[in-house]
PDB file of C-alpha atoms in Angstrom:
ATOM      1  CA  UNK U   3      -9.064 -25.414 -12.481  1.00  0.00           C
ATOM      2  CA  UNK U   4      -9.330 -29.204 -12.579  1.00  0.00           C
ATOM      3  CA  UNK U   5      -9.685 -29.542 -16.319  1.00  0.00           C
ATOM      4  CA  UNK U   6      -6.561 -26.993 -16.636  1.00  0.00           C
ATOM      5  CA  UNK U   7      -4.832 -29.214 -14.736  1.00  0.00           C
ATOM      6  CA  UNK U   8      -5.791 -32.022 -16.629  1.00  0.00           C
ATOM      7  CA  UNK U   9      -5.011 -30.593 -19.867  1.00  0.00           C
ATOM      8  CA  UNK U  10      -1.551 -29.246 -18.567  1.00  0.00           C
ATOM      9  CA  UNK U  11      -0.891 -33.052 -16.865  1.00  0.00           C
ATOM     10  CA  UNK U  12      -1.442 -34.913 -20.027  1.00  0.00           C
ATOM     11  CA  UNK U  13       0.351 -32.608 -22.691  1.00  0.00           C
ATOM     12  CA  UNK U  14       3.191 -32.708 -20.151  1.00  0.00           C
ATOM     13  CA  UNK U  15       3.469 -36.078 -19.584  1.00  0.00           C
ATOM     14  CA  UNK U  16       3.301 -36.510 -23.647  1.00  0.00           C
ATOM     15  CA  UNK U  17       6.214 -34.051 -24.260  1.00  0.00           C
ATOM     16  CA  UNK U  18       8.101 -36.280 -21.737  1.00  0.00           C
ATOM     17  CA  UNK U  19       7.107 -39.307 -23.460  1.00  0.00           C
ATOM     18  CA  UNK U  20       8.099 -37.921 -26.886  1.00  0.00           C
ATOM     19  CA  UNK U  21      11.326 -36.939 -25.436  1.00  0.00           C
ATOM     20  CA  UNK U  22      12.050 -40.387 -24.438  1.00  0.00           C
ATOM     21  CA  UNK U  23      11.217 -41.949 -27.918  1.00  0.00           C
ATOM     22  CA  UNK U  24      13.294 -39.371 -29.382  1.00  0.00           C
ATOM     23  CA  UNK U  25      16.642 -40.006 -27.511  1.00  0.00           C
ATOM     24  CA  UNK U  26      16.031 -43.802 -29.019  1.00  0.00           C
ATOM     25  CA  UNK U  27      14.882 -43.170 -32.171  1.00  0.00           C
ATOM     26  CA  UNK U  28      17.042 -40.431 -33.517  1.00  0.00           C
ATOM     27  CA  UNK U  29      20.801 -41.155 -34.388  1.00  0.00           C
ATOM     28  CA  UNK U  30      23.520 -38.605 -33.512  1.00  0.00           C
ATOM     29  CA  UNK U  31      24.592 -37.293 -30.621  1.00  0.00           C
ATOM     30  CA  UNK U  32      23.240 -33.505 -31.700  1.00  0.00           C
ATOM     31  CA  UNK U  33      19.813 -34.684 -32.363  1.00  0.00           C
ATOM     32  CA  UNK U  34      19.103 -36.546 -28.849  1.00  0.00           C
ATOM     33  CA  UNK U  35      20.228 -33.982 -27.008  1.00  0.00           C
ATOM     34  CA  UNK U  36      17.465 -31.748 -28.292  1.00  0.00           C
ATOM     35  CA  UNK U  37      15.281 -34.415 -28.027  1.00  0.00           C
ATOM     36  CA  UNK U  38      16.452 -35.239 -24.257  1.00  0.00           C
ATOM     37  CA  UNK U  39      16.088 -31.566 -23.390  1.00  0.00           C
ATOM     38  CA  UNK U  40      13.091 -29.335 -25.510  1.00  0.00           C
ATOM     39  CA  UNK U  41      10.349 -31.109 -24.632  1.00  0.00           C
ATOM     40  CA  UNK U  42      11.239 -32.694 -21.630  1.00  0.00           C
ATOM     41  CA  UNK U  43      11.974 -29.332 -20.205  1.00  0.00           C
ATOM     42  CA  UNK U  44       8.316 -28.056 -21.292  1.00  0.00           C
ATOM     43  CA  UNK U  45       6.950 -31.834 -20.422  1.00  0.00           C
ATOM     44  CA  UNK U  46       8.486 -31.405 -16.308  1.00  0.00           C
ATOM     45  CA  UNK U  47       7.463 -27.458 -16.275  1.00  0.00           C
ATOM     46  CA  UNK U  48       3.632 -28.220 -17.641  1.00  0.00           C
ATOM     47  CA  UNK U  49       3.250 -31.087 -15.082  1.00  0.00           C
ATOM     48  CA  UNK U  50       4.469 -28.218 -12.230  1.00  0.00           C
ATOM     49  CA  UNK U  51       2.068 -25.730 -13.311  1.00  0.00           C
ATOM     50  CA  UNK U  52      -0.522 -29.163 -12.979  1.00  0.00           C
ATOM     51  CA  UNK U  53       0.002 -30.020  -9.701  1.00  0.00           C
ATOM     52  CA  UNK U  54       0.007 -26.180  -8.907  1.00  0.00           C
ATOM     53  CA  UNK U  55      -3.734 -25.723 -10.258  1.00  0.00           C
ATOM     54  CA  UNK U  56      -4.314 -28.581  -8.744  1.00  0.00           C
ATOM     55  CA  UNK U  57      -3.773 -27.045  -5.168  1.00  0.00           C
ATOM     56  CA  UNK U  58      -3.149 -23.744  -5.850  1.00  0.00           C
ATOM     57  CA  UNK U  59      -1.299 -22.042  -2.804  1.00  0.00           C
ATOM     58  CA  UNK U  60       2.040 -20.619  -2.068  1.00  0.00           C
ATOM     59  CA  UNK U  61       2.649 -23.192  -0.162  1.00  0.00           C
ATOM     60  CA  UNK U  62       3.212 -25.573  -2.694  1.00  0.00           C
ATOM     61  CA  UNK U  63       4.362 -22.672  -5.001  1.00  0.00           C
ATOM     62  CA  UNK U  64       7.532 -22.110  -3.599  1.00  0.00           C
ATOM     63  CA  UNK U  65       9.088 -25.789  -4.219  1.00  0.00           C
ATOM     64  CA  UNK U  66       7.178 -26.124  -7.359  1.00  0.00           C
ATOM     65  CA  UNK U  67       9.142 -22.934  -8.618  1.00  0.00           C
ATOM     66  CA  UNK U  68      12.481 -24.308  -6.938  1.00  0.00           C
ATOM     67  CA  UNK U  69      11.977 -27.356  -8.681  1.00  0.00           C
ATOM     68  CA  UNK U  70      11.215 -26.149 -12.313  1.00  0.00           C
ATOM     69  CA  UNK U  71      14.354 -23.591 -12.034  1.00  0.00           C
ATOM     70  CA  UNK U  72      16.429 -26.649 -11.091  1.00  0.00           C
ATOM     71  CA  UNK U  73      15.138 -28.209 -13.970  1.00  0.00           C
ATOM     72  CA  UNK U  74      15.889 -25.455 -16.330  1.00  0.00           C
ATOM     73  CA  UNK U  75      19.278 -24.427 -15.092  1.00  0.00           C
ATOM     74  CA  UNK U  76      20.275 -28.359 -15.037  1.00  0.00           C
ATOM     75  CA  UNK U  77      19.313 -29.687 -18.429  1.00  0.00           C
ATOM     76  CA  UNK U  78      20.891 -26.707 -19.985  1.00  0.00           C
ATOM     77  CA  UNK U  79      23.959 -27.604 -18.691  1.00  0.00           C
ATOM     78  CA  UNK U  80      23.583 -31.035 -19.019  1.00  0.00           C
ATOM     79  CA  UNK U  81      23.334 -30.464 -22.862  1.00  0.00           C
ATOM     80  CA  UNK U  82      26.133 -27.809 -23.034  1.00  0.00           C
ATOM     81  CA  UNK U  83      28.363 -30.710 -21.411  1.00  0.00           C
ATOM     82  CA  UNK U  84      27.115 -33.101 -24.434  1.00  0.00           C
ATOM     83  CA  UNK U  85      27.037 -30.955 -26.621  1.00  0.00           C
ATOM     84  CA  UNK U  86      30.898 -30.138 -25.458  1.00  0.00           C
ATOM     85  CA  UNK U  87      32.401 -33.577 -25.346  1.00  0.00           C
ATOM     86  CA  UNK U  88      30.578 -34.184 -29.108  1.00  0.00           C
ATOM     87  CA  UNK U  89      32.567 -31.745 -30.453  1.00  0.00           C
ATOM     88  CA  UNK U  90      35.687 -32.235 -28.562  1.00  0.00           C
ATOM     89  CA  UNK U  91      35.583 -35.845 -29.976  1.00  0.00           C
ATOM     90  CA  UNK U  92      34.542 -34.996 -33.281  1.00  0.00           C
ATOM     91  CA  UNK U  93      31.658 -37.771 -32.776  1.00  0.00           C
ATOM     92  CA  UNK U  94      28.463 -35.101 -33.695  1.00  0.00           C
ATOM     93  CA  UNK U  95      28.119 -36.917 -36.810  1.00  0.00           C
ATOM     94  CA  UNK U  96      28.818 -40.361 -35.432  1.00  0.00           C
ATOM     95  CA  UNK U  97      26.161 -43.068 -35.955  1.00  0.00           C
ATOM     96  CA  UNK U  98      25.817 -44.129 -32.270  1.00  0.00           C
ATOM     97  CA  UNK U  99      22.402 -45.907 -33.003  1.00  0.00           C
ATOM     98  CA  UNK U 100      22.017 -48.985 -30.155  1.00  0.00           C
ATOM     99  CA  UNK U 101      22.091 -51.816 -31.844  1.00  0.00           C
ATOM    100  CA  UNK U 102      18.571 -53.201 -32.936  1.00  0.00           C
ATOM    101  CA  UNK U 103      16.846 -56.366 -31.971  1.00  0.00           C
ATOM    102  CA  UNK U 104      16.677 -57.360 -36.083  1.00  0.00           C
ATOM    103  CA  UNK U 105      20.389 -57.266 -36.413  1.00  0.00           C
TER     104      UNK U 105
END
């Protein structure tokens, strides 16, 4: 159970990191928010299902589950809200790049 753990710990805390990178690296508004929300989602879910095998009991089920549905429900909002104000401003295409140290 401890190397599951492990393995679920450290390919969730890399699809978190690559989520990160993502919302700087990539350059319109459409394209962060998948990278703010796919992975991340899976990143936060696969660390849950960590610290679950880590202690596995329904005592720490219960708000492990609450938290990962929170999680779920809220980023897909989140993103339909983006997502929404993008297109209401017509800015999907925009090039809203932060402005790099070399310029």
């Amino acid at each position: 159970m401890n190397v599951a753990a492990a393995v679920c710990l450290l390919v969730g805390s890399t699809l978190a990191l690559s989520a990160g990178v993502g919302l700087m690296r990539f350059r319109t508004t459409l394209d962060r928010m998948h990278a703010g929300t796919k992975p991340q989602v899976l990143g936060v879910l696969l660390v849950l299902l960590a610290m679950w095998l880590h202690r596995p009991s329904w005592s720490y089920a219960g708000p492990l589950l609450l938290v990962g549905i929170s999680q779920v429900i809220t980023v897909s909002v989140a993103a339909y809200m983006v997502a929404r104000a993008a297109y209401t401003r017509q800015s999907c295409e925009d090039d809203t790049e932060l402005p790099s140290s070399e310029d």
